[in-house]
Short mmCIF file of C-alpha atoms in Angstrom, two decimals:
data_model
loop_
_atom_site.label_atom_id
_atom_site.label_comp_id
_atom_site.label_asym_id
_atom_site.label_seq_id
_atom_site.Cartn_x
_atom_site.Cartn_y
_atom_site.Cartn_z
CA UNK A 6 -35.97 -67.76 -68.67
CA UNK A 7 -37.34 -67.83 -72.20
CA UNK A 8 -34.53 -67.54 -74.74
CA UNK A 9 -34.82 -67.61 -78.53
CA UNK A 10 -31.66 -69.74 -78.86
CA UNK A 11 -33.05 -72.47 -76.60
CA UNK A 12 -36.35 -72.52 -78.46
CA UNK A 13 -34.45 -72.74 -81.78
CA UNK A 14 -32.20 -75.54 -80.52
CA UNK A 15 -35.16 -77.57 -79.25
CA UNK A 16 -37.00 -77.12 -82.54
CA UNK A 17 -33.94 -78.01 -84.63
CA UNK A 18 -33.19 -81.15 -82.66
CA UNK A 19 -36.79 -82.21 -82.10
CA UNK A 20 -36.47 -81.89 -78.32
CA UNK A 21 -39.15 -80.88 -75.85
CA UNK A 22 -36.77 -80.21 -72.97
CA UNK A 23 -33.35 -80.88 -71.49
CA UNK A 24 -34.20 -84.51 -70.72
CA UNK A 25 -32.80 -85.49 -74.15
CA UNK A 26 -29.28 -84.29 -73.31
CA UNK A 27 -26.77 -87.12 -73.57
CA UNK A 28 -29.26 -89.70 -74.89
CA UNK A 29 -28.09 -89.86 -78.47
CA UNK A 30 -26.53 -88.09 -81.43
CA UNK A 31 -28.95 -85.81 -83.29
CA UNK A 32 -28.67 -82.93 -85.69
CA UNK A 33 -30.98 -80.46 -87.38
CA UNK A 34 -31.20 -76.88 -88.60
CA UNK A 35 -32.58 -73.57 -87.40
CA UNK A 36 -34.70 -71.54 -89.82
CA UNK A 37 -33.98 -68.10 -88.34
CA UNK A 38 -31.01 -66.41 -90.09
CA UNK A 39 -31.39 -63.27 -87.96
CA UNK A 40 -30.95 -65.34 -84.78
CA UNK A 41 -27.81 -67.02 -86.11
CA UNK A 42 -26.03 -63.74 -86.86
CA UNK A 43 -27.28 -62.23 -83.58
CA UNK A 44 -25.54 -64.88 -81.46
CA UNK A 45 -22.01 -64.23 -82.77
CA UNK A 46 -20.21 -63.28 -85.98
CA UNK A 47 -16.56 -63.79 -87.00
CA UNK A 48 -15.82 -60.07 -86.81
CA UNK A 49 -17.42 -59.75 -83.39
CA UNK A 50 -15.30 -62.63 -82.11
CA UNK A 51 -12.16 -60.91 -83.38
CA UNK A 52 -13.32 -57.63 -81.87
CA UNK A 53 -13.66 -59.33 -78.49
CA UNK A 54 -10.10 -60.66 -78.86
CA UNK A 55 -8.78 -57.22 -79.84
CA UNK A 56 -10.21 -55.36 -76.88
CA UNK A 57 -9.17 -57.69 -74.07
CA UNK A 58 -5.98 -58.95 -72.53
CA UNK A 59 -6.28 -62.64 -73.31
CA UNK A 60 -3.78 -65.39 -72.69
CA UNK A 61 -3.35 -69.00 -73.62
CA UNK A 62 -5.23 -71.29 -73.15
CA UNK A 63 -8.31 -69.05 -73.28
CA UNK A 64 -7.32 -67.82 -76.73
CA UNK A 65 -5.29 -70.09 -79.02
CA UNK A 66 -4.39 -70.35 -82.68
CA UNK A 67 -3.74 -73.53 -84.70
CA UNK A 68 -2.24 -73.89 -88.16
CA UNK A 69 -1.47 -77.03 -90.15
CA UNK A 70 -2.64 -79.19 -87.26
CA UNK A 71 -0.28 -77.66 -84.70
CA UNK A 72 -0.67 -74.90 -82.14
CA UNK A 73 0.98 -71.65 -83.18
CA UNK A 74 3.42 -70.32 -80.58
CA UNK A 75 1.76 -67.41 -78.73
CA UNK A 76 4.81 -65.19 -79.35
CA UNK A 77 3.85 -65.09 -83.02
CA UNK A 78 0.46 -63.47 -82.50
CA UNK A 79 0.70 -61.93 -79.01
CA UNK A 80 2.50 -58.70 -78.21
CA UNK A 81 3.08 -56.58 -75.11
CA UNK A 82 1.30 -53.25 -75.19
CA UNK A 83 3.48 -50.87 -73.16
CA UNK A 84 2.02 -47.73 -71.63
CA UNK A 85 3.94 -44.42 -71.40
CA UNK A 86 4.79 -45.40 -67.80
CA UNK A 87 6.23 -48.73 -68.84
CA UNK A 88 3.29 -50.93 -67.80
CA UNK A 89 3.11 -54.03 -70.00
CA UNK A 90 -0.13 -55.76 -70.94
CA UNK A 91 -0.30 -58.85 -73.13
CA UNK A 92 -2.60 -58.29 -76.11
CA UNK A 93 -3.37 -60.15 -79.32
CA UNK A 94 -1.44 -58.66 -82.23
CA UNK A 95 -4.30 -58.31 -84.67
CA UNK A 96 -2.02 -57.72 -87.66
CA UNK A 97 -0.20 -60.99 -87.01
CA UNK A 98 -3.44 -62.83 -86.28
CA UNK A 99 -4.92 -61.49 -89.49
CA UNK A 100 -1.97 -62.81 -91.48
CA UNK A 101 -2.40 -66.28 -89.93
CA UNK A 102 -6.13 -66.29 -90.68
CA UNK A 103 -5.44 -65.14 -94.22
CA UNK A 104 -3.15 -68.11 -94.71
CA UNK A 105 -5.67 -70.48 -93.16
CA UNK A 106 -5.88 -71.08 -89.42
CA UNK A 107 -8.21 -71.85 -86.53
CA UNK A 108 -8.60 -69.58 -83.52
CA UNK A 109 -10.35 -70.80 -80.38
CA UNK A 110 -11.79 -68.69 -77.59
CA UNK A 111 -12.55 -70.80 -74.54
CA UNK A 112 -15.26 -69.58 -72.18
CA UNK A 113 -16.45 -66.87 -74.55
CA UNK A 114 -19.27 -66.33 -72.02
CA UNK A 115 -16.74 -64.62 -69.74
CA UNK A 116 -15.98 -61.92 -72.32
CA UNK A 117 -19.15 -61.46 -74.37
CA UNK A 118 -22.54 -60.51 -72.85
CA UNK A 119 -24.57 -62.39 -75.46
CA UNK A 120 -22.59 -65.56 -74.78
CA UNK A 121 -23.00 -64.96 -71.03
CA UNK A 122 -26.79 -64.66 -71.30
CA UNK A 123 -27.02 -67.69 -73.63
CA UNK A 124 -25.05 -69.86 -71.18
CA UNK A 125 -27.14 -68.68 -68.23
CA UNK A 126 -30.32 -69.50 -70.15
CA UNK A 127 -28.98 -72.97 -70.97
CA UNK A 128 -28.07 -73.48 -67.31
CA UNK A 129 -31.58 -72.55 -66.18
CA UNK A 130 -32.94 -74.89 -68.86
CA UNK A 131 -30.66 -77.88 -68.18
CA UNK A 132 -29.94 -77.25 -64.46
CA UNK A 133 -26.29 -78.04 -65.24
CA UNK A 134 -23.19 -75.88 -65.60
CA UNK A 135 -22.55 -74.64 -69.15
CA UNK A 136 -19.66 -72.92 -70.86
CA UNK A 137 -19.23 -71.98 -74.51
CA UNK A 138 -16.17 -72.12 -76.71
CA UNK A 139 -15.99 -70.38 -80.12
CA UNK A 140 -14.07 -71.77 -83.11
CA UNK A 141 -13.21 -69.64 -86.15
CA UNK A 142 -11.54 -71.47 -89.05
CA UNK A 143 -10.45 -69.89 -92.33
CA UNK A 144 -9.72 -71.29 -95.80
CA UNK A 145 -8.65 -74.96 -95.77
CA UNK A 146 -7.25 -75.15 -92.25
CA UNK A 147 -7.62 -78.44 -90.40
CA UNK A 148 -9.20 -78.86 -87.01
CA UNK A 149 -8.49 -81.08 -84.02
CA UNK A 150 -7.82 -84.76 -84.78
CA UNK A 151 -10.38 -87.40 -83.86
CA UNK A 152 -11.21 -87.06 -80.15
CA UNK A 153 -14.00 -87.35 -77.56
CA UNK A 154 -15.26 -84.97 -74.89
CA UNK A 155 -16.03 -85.82 -71.27
CA UNK A 156 -19.27 -83.80 -71.39
CA UNK A 157 -22.26 -83.43 -73.70
CA UNK A 158 -22.00 -80.70 -76.34
CA UNK A 159 -24.49 -78.71 -78.39
CA UNK A 160 -22.86 -77.22 -81.47
CA UNK A 161 -24.33 -74.31 -83.43
CA UNK A 162 -22.87 -73.40 -86.82
CA UNK A 163 -23.01 -69.60 -87.01
CA UNK A 164 -21.20 -68.82 -90.26
CA UNK A 165 -19.77 -70.69 -93.23
CA UNK A 166 -19.29 -74.44 -93.51
CA UNK A 167 -17.21 -77.17 -91.91
CA UNK A 168 -16.86 -80.89 -92.59
CA UNK A 169 -17.58 -83.17 -89.62
CA UNK A 170 -17.29 -86.83 -88.80
CA UNK A 171 -18.99 -88.29 -85.73
CA UNK A 172 -18.36 -91.82 -84.50
CA UNK A 173 -19.91 -93.97 -81.79
CA UNK A 174 -18.34 -94.19 -78.36
CA UNK A 175 -15.74 -96.92 -77.87
CA UNK A 176 -16.33 -96.96 -74.09
CA UNK A 177 -19.72 -96.37 -72.51
CA UNK A 178 -19.98 -92.92 -70.88
CA UNK A 179 -16.21 -92.35 -70.37
CA UNK A 180 -15.02 -89.79 -67.86
CA UNK A 181 -12.12 -87.35 -67.46
CA UNK A 182 -11.00 -89.31 -64.39
CA UNK A 183 -11.62 -92.91 -65.37
CA UNK A 184 -10.35 -96.45 -64.98
CA UNK A 185 -9.60 -96.70 -68.71
CA UNK A 186 -7.70 -94.20 -70.93
CA UNK A 187 -10.20 -94.77 -73.76
CA UNK A 188 -7.65 -93.99 -76.47
CA UNK A 189 -8.85 -96.22 -79.34
CA UNK A 190 -11.50 -94.60 -81.60
CA UNK A 191 -14.60 -96.51 -82.62
CA UNK A 192 -14.81 -97.63 -86.27
CA UNK A 193 -18.55 -96.96 -86.39
CA UNK A 194 -19.27 -93.68 -88.21
CA UNK A 195 -22.65 -92.30 -87.11
CA UNK A 196 -22.66 -89.27 -89.41
CA UNK A 197 -20.33 -87.38 -91.69
CA UNK A 198 -21.09 -84.30 -93.74
CA UNK A 199 -21.16 -80.51 -93.85
CA UNK A 200 -22.41 -78.33 -91.04
CA UNK A 201 -23.82 -75.20 -92.69
CA UNK A 202 -24.93 -71.87 -91.23
CA UNK A 203 -27.84 -72.47 -88.85
CA UNK A 204 -27.19 -76.18 -88.36
CA UNK A 205 -27.30 -77.60 -84.83
CA UNK A 206 -25.77 -80.83 -83.58
CA UNK A 207 -25.78 -82.66 -80.24
CA UNK A 208 -22.84 -84.98 -79.55
CA UNK A 209 -23.18 -87.01 -76.33
CA UNK A 210 -20.26 -87.55 -74.00
CA UNK A 211 -17.73 -90.09 -75.29
CA UNK A 212 -18.63 -89.94 -78.98
CA UNK A 213 -15.55 -89.51 -81.17
CA UNK A 214 -15.61 -86.60 -83.59
CA UNK A 215 -13.49 -84.30 -85.71
CA UNK A 216 -14.07 -81.23 -87.89
CA UNK A 217 -12.02 -79.68 -90.67
CA UNK A 218 -12.02 -77.35 -93.66
CA UNK A 219 -9.16 -79.22 -95.34
CA UNK A 220 -9.84 -79.28 -99.08
CA UNK A 221 -12.65 -76.72 -98.80
CA UNK A 222 -10.63 -73.87 -100.35
CA UNK A 223 -11.32 -70.22 -99.65
CA UNK A 224 -13.95 -69.53 -97.02
CA UNK A 225 -14.69 -69.58 -93.33
CA UNK A 226 -16.42 -71.42 -90.53
CA UNK A 227 -17.59 -70.13 -87.15
CA UNK A 228 -19.28 -72.43 -84.68
CA UNK A 229 -19.85 -72.33 -80.95
CA UNK A 230 -19.83 -75.38 -78.72
CA UNK A 231 -21.90 -75.30 -75.58
CA UNK A 232 -20.33 -77.77 -73.14
CA UNK A 233 -22.87 -79.17 -70.65
CA UNK A 234 -21.41 -81.20 -67.77
CA UNK A 235 -24.00 -83.46 -66.18
CA UNK A 236 -23.54 -85.09 -62.80
CA UNK A 237 -22.87 -88.82 -62.56
CA UNK A 238 -22.95 -91.60 -60.01
CA UNK A 239 -19.30 -90.80 -59.33
CA UNK A 240 -20.32 -87.19 -58.59
CA UNK A 241 -22.80 -88.51 -56.00
CA UNK A 242 -20.20 -90.71 -54.32
CA UNK A 243 -17.71 -87.82 -54.17
CA UNK A 244 -20.45 -85.68 -52.61
CA UNK A 245 -21.15 -88.41 -50.03
CA UNK A 246 -17.45 -88.49 -49.18
CA UNK A 247 -17.67 -84.87 -48.12
CA UNK A 248 -20.78 -85.50 -46.01
CA UNK A 249 -19.24 -88.49 -44.24
CA UNK A 250 -16.89 -86.18 -42.34
CA UNK A 251 -19.88 -85.13 -40.21
CA UNK A 252 -19.83 -88.58 -38.59
CA UNK A 253 -17.06 -89.44 -36.14
CA UNK A 254 -16.74 -93.03 -37.31
CA UNK A 255 -15.44 -91.86 -40.72
CA UNK A 256 -12.87 -89.56 -39.14
CA UNK A 257 -11.09 -92.35 -37.24
CA UNK A 258 -7.91 -93.90 -38.60
CA UNK A 259 -8.34 -97.17 -40.45
CA UNK A 260 -6.83 -100.10 -38.52
CA UNK A 261 -4.71 -102.50 -40.57
CA UNK A 262 -4.95 -105.31 -38.00
CA UNK A 263 -7.60 -107.85 -38.94
CA UNK A 264 -9.91 -105.20 -40.37
CA UNK A 265 -10.99 -104.05 -36.92
CA UNK A 266 -14.12 -101.91 -37.05
CA UNK A 267 -14.88 -102.46 -40.72
CA UNK A 268 -18.34 -103.91 -40.02
CA UNK A 269 -19.37 -100.76 -38.17
CA UNK A 270 -17.83 -98.64 -40.94
CA UNK A 271 -19.72 -100.55 -43.62
CA UNK A 272 -22.98 -100.13 -41.70
CA UNK A 273 -22.37 -96.41 -41.28
CA UNK A 274 -21.67 -96.08 -45.01
CA UNK A 275 -24.89 -97.88 -45.87
CA UNK A 276 -26.77 -95.58 -43.53
CA UNK A 277 -25.21 -92.51 -45.15
CA UNK A 278 -26.21 -93.77 -48.60
CA UNK A 279 -29.81 -94.24 -47.48
CA UNK A 280 -29.94 -90.83 -45.79
CA UNK A 281 -28.62 -88.88 -48.77
CA UNK A 282 -29.91 -90.36 -52.06
CA UNK A 283 -28.75 -89.07 -55.45
CA UNK A 284 -31.78 -86.76 -55.70
CA UNK A 285 -30.39 -84.70 -52.77
CA UNK A 286 -27.27 -83.93 -54.80
CA UNK A 287 -29.17 -81.80 -57.29
CA UNK A 288 -30.40 -79.14 -54.86
CA UNK A 289 -27.11 -79.21 -52.96
CA UNK A 290 -25.16 -78.70 -56.19
CA UNK A 291 -27.15 -75.64 -57.16
CA UNK A 292 -26.91 -74.12 -53.68
CA UNK A 293 -23.16 -74.72 -53.54
CA UNK A 294 -22.62 -72.75 -56.75
CA UNK A 295 -21.00 -69.40 -56.03
CA UNK A 296 -22.57 -66.15 -57.15
CA UNK A 297 -21.47 -64.95 -60.59
CA UNK A 298 -19.52 -61.80 -61.41
CA UNK A 299 -21.48 -58.62 -61.99
CA UNK A 300 -21.19 -54.85 -61.77
CA UNK A 301 -21.81 -53.76 -58.15
CA UNK A 302 -24.57 -51.25 -57.41
CA UNK A 303 -23.34 -47.98 -55.95
CA UNK A 304 -25.99 -45.30 -55.45
CA UNK A 305 -23.32 -42.63 -55.90
CA UNK A 306 -23.12 -43.76 -59.53
CA UNK A 307 -26.83 -43.30 -60.19
CA UNK A 308 -30.27 -44.57 -59.28
CA UNK A 309 -31.24 -48.19 -59.71
CA UNK A 310 -33.55 -48.22 -62.73
CA UNK A 311 -33.22 -51.72 -64.23
CA UNK A 312 -32.06 -55.12 -62.98
CA UNK A 313 -31.86 -58.77 -64.04
CA UNK A 314 -31.45 -62.00 -62.07
CA UNK A 315 -27.97 -63.42 -62.73
CA UNK A 316 -27.81 -66.53 -60.52
CA UNK A 317 -26.39 -69.61 -62.24
CA UNK A 318 -29.63 -71.50 -61.61
CA UNK A 319 -33.25 -70.40 -61.05
CA UNK A 320 -33.81 -69.19 -57.47
CA UNK A 321 -36.33 -71.12 -55.42
CA UNK A 322 -39.34 -69.11 -54.21
CA UNK A 323 -40.96 -70.78 -51.18
CA UNK A 324 -44.25 -69.43 -49.81
CA UNK A 325 -44.96 -69.68 -46.07
CA UNK A 326 -48.22 -67.85 -45.41
CA UNK A 327 -47.27 -64.33 -44.36
CA UNK A 328 -43.65 -64.68 -45.52
CA UNK A 329 -41.80 -65.90 -48.60
CA UNK A 330 -38.27 -67.32 -48.78
CA UNK A 331 -35.87 -66.93 -51.69
CA UNK A 332 -33.16 -69.61 -51.82
CA UNK A 333 -30.27 -69.38 -54.26
CA UNK A 334 -26.50 -69.90 -54.28
CA UNK A 335 -26.36 -70.79 -50.60
CA UNK A 336 -28.38 -67.75 -49.52
CA UNK A 337 -31.82 -67.63 -47.98
CA UNK A 338 -33.77 -64.36 -47.89
CA UNK A 339 -37.10 -63.98 -46.04
CA UNK A 340 -39.49 -61.26 -47.15
CA UNK A 341 -43.11 -60.36 -46.47
CA UNK A 342 -45.67 -62.21 -48.63
CA UNK A 343 -46.70 -58.94 -50.31
CA UNK A 344 -43.30 -59.00 -52.07
CA UNK A 345 -44.26 -62.17 -53.99
CA UNK A 346 -45.43 -60.45 -57.25
CA UNK A 347 -42.24 -58.39 -57.34
CA UNK A 348 -40.07 -61.45 -56.63
CA UNK A 349 -41.66 -63.48 -59.41
CA UNK A 350 -40.96 -60.66 -61.84
CA UNK A 351 -37.45 -59.81 -60.65
CA UNK A 352 -36.29 -63.43 -60.45
CA UNK A 353 -37.71 -64.45 -63.83
CA UNK A 354 -34.28 -64.22 -65.51
CA UNK A 355 -35.61 -61.51 -67.83
CA UNK A 356 -34.54 -57.83 -67.78
CA UNK A 357 -36.78 -55.67 -65.58
CA UNK A 358 -37.17 -51.91 -65.95
CA UNK A 359 -38.35 -50.86 -62.50
CA UNK A 360 -40.56 -47.94 -63.47
CA UNK A 361 -42.44 -50.12 -65.92
CA UNK A 362 -42.54 -53.05 -63.48
CA UNK A 363 -44.19 -51.00 -60.75
CA UNK A 364 -47.42 -50.98 -62.77
CA UNK A 365 -47.39 -54.78 -62.81
CA UNK A 366 -45.93 -55.78 -59.44
CA UNK A 367 -46.66 -52.79 -57.23
CA UNK A 368 -44.67 -49.83 -55.92
CA UNK A 369 -42.56 -52.05 -53.64
CA UNK A 370 -40.76 -53.57 -56.67
CA UNK A 371 -37.94 -51.00 -56.39
CA UNK A 372 -37.36 -51.76 -52.71
CA UNK A 373 -37.34 -55.50 -53.39
CA UNK A 374 -34.98 -54.98 -56.33
CA UNK A 375 -32.55 -53.07 -54.08
CA UNK A 376 -32.54 -55.99 -51.63
CA UNK A 377 -31.90 -58.56 -54.36
CA UNK A 378 -29.10 -56.45 -55.87
CA UNK A 379 -27.52 -55.96 -52.45
CA UNK A 380 -27.63 -59.74 -51.89
CA UNK A 381 -26.15 -60.24 -55.40
CA UNK A 382 -29.02 -62.36 -56.70
CA UNK A 383 -29.80 -59.61 -59.22
CA UNK A 384 -27.42 -57.32 -61.04
CA UNK A 385 -27.59 -53.79 -62.32
CA UNK A 386 -28.75 -53.94 -65.93
CA UNK A 387 -25.95 -51.98 -67.59
CA UNK A 388 -26.26 -51.17 -71.31
CA UNK A 389 -23.54 -53.74 -72.01
CA UNK A 390 -25.38 -56.50 -70.09
CA UNK A 391 -28.70 -55.47 -71.63
CA UNK A 392 -27.17 -55.93 -75.09
CA UNK A 393 -26.84 -59.63 -74.31
CA UNK A 394 -30.64 -59.89 -73.98
CA UNK A 395 -31.70 -57.62 -76.87
CA UNK A 396 -33.82 -59.49 -79.43
CA UNK A 397 -33.15 -62.77 -77.57
CA UNK A 398 -35.03 -62.38 -74.27
CA UNK A 399 -38.05 -60.11 -73.82
CA UNK A 400 -38.16 -57.76 -70.85
CA UNK A 401 -40.32 -58.83 -67.91
CA UNK A 402 -43.53 -56.88 -67.52
CA UNK A 403 -43.54 -55.75 -71.13
#
């Protein structure tokens, strides 16, 4: 899937692909103001918060370095029948932001179609799971204290300015579940300075960092952080532990007396390691990923006229002479080889208008699209979902 944001990030950071993720701190700047405002604006973030029933920790507010109690800016909206729904009290939130505060929306990709499409594009690009958090800070509010993340992050400054400090890691590639708490920050400052609108920064896992507007006076900052969790050697061993249950020897009780049977167990473990190398984890990981949420297709609601592939990772298209297989999210579909042009178009990750696509991929494109939607590899392209692609991803076949 070709996405303007990915192209802009690569250009800003001097990357030629996802292989640079996690290799080192780097920062740069995008030269496309229209793209920056298209991704997200402060008012659009607040509009998302206003129109949804959000709860902590997905939506939080901080002031003077401490989390504001949700009761201060949440309220229960009660219907005439007495049904209560928790909603953000925008008047109270506005007062907090006017005084100087930071609001955080975790997993903004769940609530905003543009963020959803951007994360999916980054997942197809990196072949790793991605989520995005949005941070809006006003006036001279402080941010989180010095900390490190257990995943790589790509940060895009979308509005205003914020002061950052990035330090080296004090423990090589630390993990969330680790043998060391890694609680002492490094003294080595790699970079400190202002992130301005359009700036992009990559902070590898384990690097200490903090951001603030303290002392900046009146103003704002909006940035989004794309968290990209890569698999590790520990991930591979955990995956092997699941596979070992296929073999009877691993299901037997361990005998405390003189280590009986440990030689055979060790040999079986070595055999398992050789049979399932780390490379096998990658395909298995993608296939084990569940299908995403999407609007179901019901013909009683109208004809299918436009679709888009919404799998977390690019589907595999495997040609076998007279047939072609589509493998994605644990599913395998077999279609006639004549469906190949339609499949390539429909599974491109780009929006497809079926009437227009028929001229490119043949009349069977609608029938193939109906199959892919039924199997949930493609989704109905609603106006809301299409808005997430507008001016960021071109339509297939156009």
